[in-house]
Coordinates of C-alpha atoms and ligand atoms in Angstrom, one line a residue:
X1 CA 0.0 0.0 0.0
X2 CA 3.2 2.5 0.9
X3 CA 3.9 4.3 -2.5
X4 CA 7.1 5.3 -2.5
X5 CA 8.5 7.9 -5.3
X6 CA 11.6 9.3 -6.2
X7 CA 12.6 13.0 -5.9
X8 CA 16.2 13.8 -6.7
X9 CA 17.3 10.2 -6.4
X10 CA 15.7 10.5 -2.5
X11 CA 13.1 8.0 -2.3
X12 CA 10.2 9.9 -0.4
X13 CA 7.6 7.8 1.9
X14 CA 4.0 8.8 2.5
X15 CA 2.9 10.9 5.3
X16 CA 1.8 9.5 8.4
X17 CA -1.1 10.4 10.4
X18 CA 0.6 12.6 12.2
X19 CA 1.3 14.8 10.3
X20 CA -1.8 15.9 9.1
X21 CA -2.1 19.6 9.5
X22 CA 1.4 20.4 9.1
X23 CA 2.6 22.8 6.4
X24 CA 5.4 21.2 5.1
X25 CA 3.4 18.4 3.0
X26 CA 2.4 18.1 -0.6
X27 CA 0.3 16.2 -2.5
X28 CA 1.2 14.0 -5.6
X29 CA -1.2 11.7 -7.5
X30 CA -3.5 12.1 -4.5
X31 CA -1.0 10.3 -2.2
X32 CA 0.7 13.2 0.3
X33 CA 4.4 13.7 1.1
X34 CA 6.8 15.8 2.9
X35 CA 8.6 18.5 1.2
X36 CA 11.3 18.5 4.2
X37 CA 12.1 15.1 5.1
X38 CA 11.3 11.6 2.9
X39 CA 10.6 9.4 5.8
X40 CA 8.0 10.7 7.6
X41 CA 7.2 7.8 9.9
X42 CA 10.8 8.1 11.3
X43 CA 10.5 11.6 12.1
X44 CA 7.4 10.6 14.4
X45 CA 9.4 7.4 15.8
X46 CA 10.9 10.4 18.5
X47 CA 8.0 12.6 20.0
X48 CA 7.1 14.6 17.3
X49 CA 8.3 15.8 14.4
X50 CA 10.7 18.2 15.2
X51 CA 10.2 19.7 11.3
X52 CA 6.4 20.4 12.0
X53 CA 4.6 23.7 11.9
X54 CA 1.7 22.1 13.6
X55 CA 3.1 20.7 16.8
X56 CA 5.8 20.9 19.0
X57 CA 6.9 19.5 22.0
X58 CA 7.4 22.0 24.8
X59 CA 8.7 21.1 28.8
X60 CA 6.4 22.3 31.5
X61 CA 7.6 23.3 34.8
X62 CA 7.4 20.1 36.5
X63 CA 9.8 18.6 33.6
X64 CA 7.5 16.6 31.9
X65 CA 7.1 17.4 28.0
X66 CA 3.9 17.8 26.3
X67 CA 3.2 17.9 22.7
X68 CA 0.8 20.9 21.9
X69 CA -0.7 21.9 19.0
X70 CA 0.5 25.3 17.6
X71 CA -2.3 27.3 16.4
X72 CA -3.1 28.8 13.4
X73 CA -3.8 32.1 14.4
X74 CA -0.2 32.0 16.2
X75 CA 1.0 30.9 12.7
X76 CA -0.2 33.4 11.3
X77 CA 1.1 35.8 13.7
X78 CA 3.9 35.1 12.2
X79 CA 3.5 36.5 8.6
X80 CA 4.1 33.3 7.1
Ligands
SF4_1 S1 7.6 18.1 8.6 FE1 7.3 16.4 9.9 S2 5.1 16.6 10.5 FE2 5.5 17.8 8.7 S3 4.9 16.5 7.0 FE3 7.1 16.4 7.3 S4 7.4 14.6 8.6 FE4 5.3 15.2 8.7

């Protein structure tokens, strides 16, 4: 089911779950991919992603790490 394609001799995996809603992914023959890393699934074997606009992991007070979703009006806040 994986379709794999080629992109500069780098072959590029599928997203994963996961990283639906980040910014960083496009879409080829209706199968989505990630423009900044070809093996999604491996970025998500850590935490998260540490590439995604759409989550990140932060460290609360009490040293345990949460992954939060960033919002979009902070996003855009940003002028991207
Ligand atoms: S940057 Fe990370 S979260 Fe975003 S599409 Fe790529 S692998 Fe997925």
């Amino acid at each position: 089911m994986s379709q794999v394609i080629t992109v500069n001799g780098v072959e590029c995996h599928p997203i994963v779950e996961k990283c639906e809603g980040c910014d960083r992914t496009m879409e080829q023959d209706g199968v989505k991919y990630c423009k900044s890393y070809p093996l999604p699934e491996r970025k998500w074997a850590q935490k998260v992603c540490n590439f995604a606009t759409h989550m990140k992991l932060e460290v609360d007070k009490g040293g345990k790490v949460n992954i939060n979703p960033l919002k979009a009006s902070k996003r855009a806040a940003r002028g991207r």
